[in-house]
Coordinates of N, CA, C and O in Angstrom, one line a residue:
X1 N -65.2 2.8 -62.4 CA -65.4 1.4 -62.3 C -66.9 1.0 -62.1 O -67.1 -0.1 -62.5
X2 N -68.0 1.8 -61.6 CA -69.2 1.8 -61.1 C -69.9 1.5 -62.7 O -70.5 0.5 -63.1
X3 N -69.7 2.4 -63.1 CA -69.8 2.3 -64.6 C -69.9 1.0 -65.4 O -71.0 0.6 -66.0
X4 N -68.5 0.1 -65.5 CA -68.4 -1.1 -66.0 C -68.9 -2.3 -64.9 O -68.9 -3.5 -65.3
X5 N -69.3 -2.0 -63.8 CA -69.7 -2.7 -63.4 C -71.7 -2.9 -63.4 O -72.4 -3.9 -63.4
X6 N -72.0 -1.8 -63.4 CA -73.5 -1.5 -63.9 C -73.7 -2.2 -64.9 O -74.5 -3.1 -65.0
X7 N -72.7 -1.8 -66.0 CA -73.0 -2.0 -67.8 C -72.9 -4.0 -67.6 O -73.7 -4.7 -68.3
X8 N -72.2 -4.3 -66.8 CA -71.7 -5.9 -67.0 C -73.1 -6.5 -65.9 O -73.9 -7.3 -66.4
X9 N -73.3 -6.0 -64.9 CA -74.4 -6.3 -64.0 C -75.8 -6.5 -65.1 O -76.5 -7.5 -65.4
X10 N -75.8 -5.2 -65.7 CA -77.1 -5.3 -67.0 C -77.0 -6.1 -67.7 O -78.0 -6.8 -67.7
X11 N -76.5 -6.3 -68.4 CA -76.0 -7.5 -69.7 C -75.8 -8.7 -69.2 O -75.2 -9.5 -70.0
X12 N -76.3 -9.1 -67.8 CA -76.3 -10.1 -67.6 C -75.2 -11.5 -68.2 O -74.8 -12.4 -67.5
X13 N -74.9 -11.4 -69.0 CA -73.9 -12.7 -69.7 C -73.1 -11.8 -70.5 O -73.4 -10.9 -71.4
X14 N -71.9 -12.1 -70.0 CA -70.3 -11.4 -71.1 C -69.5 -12.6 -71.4 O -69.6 -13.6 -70.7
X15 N -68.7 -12.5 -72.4 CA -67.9 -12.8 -72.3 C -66.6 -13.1 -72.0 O -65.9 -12.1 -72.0
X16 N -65.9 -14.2 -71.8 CA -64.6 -13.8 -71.1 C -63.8 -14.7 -71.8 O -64.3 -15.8 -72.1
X17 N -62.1 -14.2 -72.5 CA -61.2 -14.5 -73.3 C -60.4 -14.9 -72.1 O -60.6 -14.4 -71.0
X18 N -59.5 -15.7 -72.4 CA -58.0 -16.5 -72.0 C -57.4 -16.8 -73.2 O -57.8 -16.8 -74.3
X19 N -56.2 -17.1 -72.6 CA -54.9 -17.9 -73.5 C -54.6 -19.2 -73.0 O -54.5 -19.5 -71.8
X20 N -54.5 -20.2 -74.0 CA -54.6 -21.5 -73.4 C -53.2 -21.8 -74.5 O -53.4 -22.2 -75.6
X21 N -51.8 -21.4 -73.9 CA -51.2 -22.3 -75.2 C -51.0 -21.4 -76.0 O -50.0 -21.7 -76.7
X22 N -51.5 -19.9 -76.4 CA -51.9 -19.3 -77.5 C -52.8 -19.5 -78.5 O -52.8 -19.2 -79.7
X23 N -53.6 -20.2 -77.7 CA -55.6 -20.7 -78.4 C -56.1 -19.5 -77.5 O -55.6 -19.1 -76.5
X24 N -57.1 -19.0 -78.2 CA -58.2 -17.9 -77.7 C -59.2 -19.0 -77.1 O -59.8 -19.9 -77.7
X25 N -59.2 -18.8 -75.9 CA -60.3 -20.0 -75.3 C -61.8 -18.5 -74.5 O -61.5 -17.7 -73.7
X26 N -62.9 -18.7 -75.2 CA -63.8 -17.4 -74.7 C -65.2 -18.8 -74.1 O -65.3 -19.9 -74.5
X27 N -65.7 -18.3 -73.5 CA -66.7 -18.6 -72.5 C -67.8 -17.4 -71.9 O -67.4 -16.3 -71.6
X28 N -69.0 -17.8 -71.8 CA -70.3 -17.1 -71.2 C -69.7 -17.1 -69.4 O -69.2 -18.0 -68.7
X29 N -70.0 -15.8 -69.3 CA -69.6 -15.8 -67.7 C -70.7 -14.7 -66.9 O -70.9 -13.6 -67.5
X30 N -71.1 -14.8 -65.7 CA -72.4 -14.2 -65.6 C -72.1 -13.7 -64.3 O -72.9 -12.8 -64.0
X31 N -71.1 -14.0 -63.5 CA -70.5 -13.5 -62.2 C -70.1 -11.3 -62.5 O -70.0 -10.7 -63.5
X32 N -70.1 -11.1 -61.9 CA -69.7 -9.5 -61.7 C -69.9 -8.9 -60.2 O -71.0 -8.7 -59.6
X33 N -68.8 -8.6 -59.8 CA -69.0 -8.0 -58.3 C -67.9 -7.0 -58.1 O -66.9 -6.9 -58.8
X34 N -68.4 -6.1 -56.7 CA -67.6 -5.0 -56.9 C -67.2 -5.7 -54.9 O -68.2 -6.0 -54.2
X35 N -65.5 -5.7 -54.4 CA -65.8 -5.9 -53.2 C -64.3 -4.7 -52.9 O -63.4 -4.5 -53.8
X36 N -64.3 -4.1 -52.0 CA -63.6 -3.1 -51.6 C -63.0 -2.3 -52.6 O -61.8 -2.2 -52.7
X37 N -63.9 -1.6 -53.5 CA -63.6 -0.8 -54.6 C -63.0 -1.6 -55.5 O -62.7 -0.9 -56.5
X38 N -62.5 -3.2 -55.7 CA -62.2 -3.8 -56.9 C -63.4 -4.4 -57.3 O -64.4 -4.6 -56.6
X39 N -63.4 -5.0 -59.1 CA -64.1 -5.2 -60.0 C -63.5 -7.2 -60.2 O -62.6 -7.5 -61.0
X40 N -64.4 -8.2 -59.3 CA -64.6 -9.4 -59.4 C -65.1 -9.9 -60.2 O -66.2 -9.4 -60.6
X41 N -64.5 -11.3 -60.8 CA -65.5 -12.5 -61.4 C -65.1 -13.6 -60.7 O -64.0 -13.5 -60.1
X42 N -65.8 -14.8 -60.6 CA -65.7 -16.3 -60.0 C -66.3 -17.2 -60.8 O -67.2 -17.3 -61.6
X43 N -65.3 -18.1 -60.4 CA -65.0 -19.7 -61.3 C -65.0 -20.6 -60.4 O -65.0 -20.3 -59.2
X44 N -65.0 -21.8 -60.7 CA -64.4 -23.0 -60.1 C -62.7 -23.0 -60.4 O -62.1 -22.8 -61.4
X45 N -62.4 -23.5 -59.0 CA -60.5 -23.2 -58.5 C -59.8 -24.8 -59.9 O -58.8 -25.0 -60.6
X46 N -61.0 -25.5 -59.7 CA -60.1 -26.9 -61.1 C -60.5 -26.5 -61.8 O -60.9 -27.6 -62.3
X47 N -61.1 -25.4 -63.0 CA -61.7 -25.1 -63.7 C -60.7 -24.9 -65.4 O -60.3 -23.7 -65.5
X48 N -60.6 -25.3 -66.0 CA -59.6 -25.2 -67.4 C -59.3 -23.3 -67.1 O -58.2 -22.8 -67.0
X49 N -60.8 -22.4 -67.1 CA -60.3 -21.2 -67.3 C -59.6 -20.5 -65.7 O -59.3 -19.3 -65.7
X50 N -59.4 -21.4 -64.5 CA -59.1 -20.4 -63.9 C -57.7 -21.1 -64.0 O -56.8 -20.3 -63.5
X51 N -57.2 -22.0 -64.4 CA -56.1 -22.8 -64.8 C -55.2 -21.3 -65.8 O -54.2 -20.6 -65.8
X52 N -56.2 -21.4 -66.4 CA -55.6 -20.1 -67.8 C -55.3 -18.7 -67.3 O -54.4 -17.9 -67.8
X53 N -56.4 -18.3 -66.1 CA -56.0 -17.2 -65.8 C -55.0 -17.3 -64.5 O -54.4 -16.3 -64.0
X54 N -54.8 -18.4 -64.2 CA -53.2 -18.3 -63.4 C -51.7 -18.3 -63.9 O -50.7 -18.0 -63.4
X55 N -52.1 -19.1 -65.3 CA -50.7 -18.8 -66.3 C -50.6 -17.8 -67.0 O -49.5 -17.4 -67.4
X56 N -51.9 -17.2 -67.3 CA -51.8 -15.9 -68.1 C -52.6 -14.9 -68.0 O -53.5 -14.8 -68.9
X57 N -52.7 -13.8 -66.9 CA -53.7 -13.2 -66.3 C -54.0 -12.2 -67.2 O -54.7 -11.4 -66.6
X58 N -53.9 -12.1 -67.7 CA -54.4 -10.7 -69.6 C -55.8 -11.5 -70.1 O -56.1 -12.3 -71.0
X59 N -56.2 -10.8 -69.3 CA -58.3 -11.6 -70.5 C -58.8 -9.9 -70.8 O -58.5 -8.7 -70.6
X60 N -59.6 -10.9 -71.7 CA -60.9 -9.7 -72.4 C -62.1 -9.9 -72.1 O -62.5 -11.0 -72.2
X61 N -62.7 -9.0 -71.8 CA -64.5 -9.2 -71.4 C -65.3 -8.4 -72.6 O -65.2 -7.2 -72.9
X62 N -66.0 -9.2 -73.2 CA -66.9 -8.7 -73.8 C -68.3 -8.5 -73.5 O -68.6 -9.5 -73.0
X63 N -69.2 -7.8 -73.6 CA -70.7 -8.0 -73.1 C -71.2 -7.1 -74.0 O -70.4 -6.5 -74.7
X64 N -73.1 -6.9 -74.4 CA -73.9 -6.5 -75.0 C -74.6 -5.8 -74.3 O -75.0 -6.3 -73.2
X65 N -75.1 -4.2 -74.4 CA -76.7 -4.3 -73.4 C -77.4 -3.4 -74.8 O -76.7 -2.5 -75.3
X66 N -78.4 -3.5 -75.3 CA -78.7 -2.4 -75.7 C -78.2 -2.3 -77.2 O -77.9 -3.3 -77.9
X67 N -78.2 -0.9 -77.6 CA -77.7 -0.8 -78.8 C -76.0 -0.5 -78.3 O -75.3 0.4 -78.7
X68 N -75.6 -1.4 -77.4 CA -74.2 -0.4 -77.1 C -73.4 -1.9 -76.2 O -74.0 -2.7 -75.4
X69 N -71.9 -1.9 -76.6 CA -71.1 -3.0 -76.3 C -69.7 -2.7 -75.3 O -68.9 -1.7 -75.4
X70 N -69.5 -3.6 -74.5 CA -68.1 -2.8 -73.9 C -67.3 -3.8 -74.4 O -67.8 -4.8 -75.0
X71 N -65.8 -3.7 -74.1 CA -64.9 -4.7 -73.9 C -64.1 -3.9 -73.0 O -63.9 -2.7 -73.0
X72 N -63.8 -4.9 -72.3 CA -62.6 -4.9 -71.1 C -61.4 -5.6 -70.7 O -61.3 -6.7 -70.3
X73 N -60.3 -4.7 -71.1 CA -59.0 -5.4 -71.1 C -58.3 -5.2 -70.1 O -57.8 -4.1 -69.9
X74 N -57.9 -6.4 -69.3 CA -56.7 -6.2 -67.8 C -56.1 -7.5 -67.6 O -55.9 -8.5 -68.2
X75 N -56.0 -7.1 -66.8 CA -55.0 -8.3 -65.5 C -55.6 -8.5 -64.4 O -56.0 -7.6 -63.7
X76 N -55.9 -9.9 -64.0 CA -56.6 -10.4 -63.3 C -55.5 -10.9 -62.2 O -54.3 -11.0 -62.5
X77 N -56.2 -11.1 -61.0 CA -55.4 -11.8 -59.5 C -56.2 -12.6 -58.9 O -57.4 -12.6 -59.0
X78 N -55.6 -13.1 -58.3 CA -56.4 -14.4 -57.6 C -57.0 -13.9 -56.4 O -56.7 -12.8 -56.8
X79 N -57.5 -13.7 -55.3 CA -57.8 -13.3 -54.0 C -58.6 -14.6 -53.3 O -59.7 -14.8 -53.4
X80 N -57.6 -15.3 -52.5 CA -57.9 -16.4 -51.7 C -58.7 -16.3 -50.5 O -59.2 -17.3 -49.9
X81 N -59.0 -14.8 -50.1 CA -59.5 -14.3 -49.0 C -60.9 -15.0 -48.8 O -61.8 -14.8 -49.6
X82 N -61.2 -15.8 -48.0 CA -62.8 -16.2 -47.3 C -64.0 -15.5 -48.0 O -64.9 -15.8 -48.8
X83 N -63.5 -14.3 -47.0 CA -64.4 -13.1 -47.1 C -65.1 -12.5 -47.9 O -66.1 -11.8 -47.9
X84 N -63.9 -13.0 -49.2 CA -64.4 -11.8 -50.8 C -64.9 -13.0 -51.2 O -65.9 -12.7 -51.8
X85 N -64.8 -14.9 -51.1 CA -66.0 -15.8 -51.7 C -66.4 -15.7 -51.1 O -66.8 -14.8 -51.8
X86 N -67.1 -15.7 -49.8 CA -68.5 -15.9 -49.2 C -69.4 -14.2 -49.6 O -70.6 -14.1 -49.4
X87 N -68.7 -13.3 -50.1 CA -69.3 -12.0 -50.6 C -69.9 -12.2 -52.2 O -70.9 -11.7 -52.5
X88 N -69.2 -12.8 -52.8 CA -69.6 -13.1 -54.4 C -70.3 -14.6 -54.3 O -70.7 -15.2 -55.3
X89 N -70.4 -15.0 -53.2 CA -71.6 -16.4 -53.5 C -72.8 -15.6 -52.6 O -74.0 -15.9 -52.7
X90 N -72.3 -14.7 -51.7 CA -73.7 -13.8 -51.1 C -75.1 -12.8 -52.0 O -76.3 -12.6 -52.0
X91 N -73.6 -12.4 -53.1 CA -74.3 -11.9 -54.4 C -74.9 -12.7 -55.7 O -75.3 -12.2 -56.8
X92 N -74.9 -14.0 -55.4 CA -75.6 -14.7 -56.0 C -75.8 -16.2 -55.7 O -75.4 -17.2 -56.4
X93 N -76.3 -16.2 -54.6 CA -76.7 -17.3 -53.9 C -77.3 -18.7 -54.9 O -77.4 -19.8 -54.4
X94 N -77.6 -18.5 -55.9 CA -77.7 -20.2 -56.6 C -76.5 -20.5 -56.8 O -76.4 -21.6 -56.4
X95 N -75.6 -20.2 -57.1 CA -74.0 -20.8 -56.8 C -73.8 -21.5 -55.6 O -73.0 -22.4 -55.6
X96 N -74.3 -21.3 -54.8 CA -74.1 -21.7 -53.3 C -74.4 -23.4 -53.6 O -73.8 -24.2 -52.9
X97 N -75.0 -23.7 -54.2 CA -75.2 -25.3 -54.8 C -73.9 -26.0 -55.2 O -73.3 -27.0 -54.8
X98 N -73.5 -25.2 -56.2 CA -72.1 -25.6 -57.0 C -70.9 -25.4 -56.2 O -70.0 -26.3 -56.1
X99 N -70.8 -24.3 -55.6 CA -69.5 -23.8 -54.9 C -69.3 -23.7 -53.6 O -70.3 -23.4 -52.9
X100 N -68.1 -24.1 -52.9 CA -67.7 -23.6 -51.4 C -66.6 -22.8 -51.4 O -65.8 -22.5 -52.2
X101 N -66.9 -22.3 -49.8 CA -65.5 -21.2 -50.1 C -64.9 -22.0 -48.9 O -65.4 -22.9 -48.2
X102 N -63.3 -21.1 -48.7 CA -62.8 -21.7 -47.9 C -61.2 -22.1 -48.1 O -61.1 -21.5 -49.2
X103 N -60.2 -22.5 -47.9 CA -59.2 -23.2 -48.8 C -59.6 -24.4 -49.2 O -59.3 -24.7 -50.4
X104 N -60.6 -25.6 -48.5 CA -61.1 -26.3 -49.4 C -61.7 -26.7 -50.0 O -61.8 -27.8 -50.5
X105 N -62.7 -24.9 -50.1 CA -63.8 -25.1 -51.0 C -63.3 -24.8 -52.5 O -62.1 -24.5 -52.8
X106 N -64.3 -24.9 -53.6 CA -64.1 -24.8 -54.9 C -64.1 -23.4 -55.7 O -63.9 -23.1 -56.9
X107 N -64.3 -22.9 -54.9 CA -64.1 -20.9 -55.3 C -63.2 -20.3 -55.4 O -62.4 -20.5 -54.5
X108 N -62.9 -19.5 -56.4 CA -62.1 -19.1 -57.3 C -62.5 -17.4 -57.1 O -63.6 -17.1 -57.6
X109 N -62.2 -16.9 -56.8 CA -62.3 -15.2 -57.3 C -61.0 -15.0 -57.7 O -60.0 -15.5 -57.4
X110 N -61.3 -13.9 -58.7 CA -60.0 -13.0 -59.3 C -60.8 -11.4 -59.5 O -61.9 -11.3 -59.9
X111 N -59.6 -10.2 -59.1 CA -60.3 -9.2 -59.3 C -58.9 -8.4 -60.1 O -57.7 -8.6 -60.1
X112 N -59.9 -7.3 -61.0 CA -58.8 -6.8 -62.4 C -57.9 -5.8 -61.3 O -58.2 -4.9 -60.5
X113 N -56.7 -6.3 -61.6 CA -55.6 -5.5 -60.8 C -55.4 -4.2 -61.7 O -54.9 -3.2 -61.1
X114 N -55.7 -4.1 -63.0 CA -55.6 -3.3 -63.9 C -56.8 -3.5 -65.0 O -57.5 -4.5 -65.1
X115 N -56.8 -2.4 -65.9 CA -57.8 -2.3 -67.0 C -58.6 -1.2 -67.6 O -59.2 -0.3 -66.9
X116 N -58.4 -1.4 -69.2 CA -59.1 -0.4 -69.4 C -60.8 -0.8 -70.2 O -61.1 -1.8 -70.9
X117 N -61.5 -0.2 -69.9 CA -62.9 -0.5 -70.8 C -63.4 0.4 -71.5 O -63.3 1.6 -71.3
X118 N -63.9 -0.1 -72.5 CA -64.5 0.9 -74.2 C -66.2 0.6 -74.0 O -66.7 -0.5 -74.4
X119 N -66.6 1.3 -73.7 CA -67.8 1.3 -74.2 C -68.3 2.2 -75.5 O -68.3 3.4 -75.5
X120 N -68.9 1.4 -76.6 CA -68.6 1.3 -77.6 C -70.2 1.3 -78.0 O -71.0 0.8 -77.2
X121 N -70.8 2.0 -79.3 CA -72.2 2.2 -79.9 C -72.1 2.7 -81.2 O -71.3 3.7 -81.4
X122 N -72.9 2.1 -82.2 CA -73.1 3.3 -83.2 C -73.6 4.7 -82.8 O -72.8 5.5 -83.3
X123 N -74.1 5.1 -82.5 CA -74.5 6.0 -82.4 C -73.9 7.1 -81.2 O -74.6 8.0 -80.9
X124 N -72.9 7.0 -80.7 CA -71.9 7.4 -80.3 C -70.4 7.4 -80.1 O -69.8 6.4 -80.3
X125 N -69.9 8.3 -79.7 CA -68.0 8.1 -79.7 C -68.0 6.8 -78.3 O -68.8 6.5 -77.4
X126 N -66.8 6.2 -78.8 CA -66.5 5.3 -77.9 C -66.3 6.4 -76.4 O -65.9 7.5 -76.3
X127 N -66.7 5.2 -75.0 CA -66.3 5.4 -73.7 C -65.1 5.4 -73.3 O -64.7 4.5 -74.1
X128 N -64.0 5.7 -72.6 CA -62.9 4.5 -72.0 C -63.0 4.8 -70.5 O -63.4 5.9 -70.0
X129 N -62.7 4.0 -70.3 CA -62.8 4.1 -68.3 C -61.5 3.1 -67.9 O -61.7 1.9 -68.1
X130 N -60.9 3.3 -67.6 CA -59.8 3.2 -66.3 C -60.4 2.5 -65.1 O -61.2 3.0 -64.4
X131 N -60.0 1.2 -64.9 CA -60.6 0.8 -63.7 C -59.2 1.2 -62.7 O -59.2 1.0 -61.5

């Protein structure tokens, strides 16, 4: 998981797929954290995609670094816990503008309960990693 988490930390902006309906709805997303050995992203809790990832938790992450690409396919969960938003707005404190945590704050975390990732290059055999 250290792994996809490095590769997503470097690449700074991935993408992230939902199902809306059976529309592919993809978005720039720039969140990545690792909190008690799980692999996080955060949203806003009214947010159309975290709406999507509560009716349909199967997304795809795509990102770039280099000559070399991953995708990452799982199942995401919600984690309402304080602790893990004030940890993922601690790791990127300009969010702290936009977001609160709390039950009535606006933070959203989800971490992959499952998933597999490909890291992917011409110039080499694909990766897979097991989170």
């Amino acid at each position: 998981m250290n792994k996809v988490y490095e590769f997503l930390k470097k690449a700074e902006t991935y993408y992230l797929a939902t199902d809306e309906n059976g529309q592919p709805r993809v978005r720039p997303f720039g969140t990545i954290h690792v909190y008690e050995d799980k692999l996080y992203i955060q949203t806003g809790k009214t947010k159309d995609v975290a709406k999507q990832i509560v009716a349909n938790p199967k997304v795809e992450i795509c990102a770039m670094s280099g000559d070399e690409w991953i995708r990452l396919s799982g199942t995401l969960a919600m984690d309402d816990r304080v602790e893990v938003q004030e940890s993922m707005l601690d790791a990127y404190p300009s969010l702290r503008n936009m977001y609160t945590t709390g039950p009535d704050g606006n933070t959203a975390v989800f971490y992959f309960k499952e998933g597999t990732a490909t890291i992917s290059s011409f110039s080499h055999e694909p990766e897979k990693i097991q989170l």
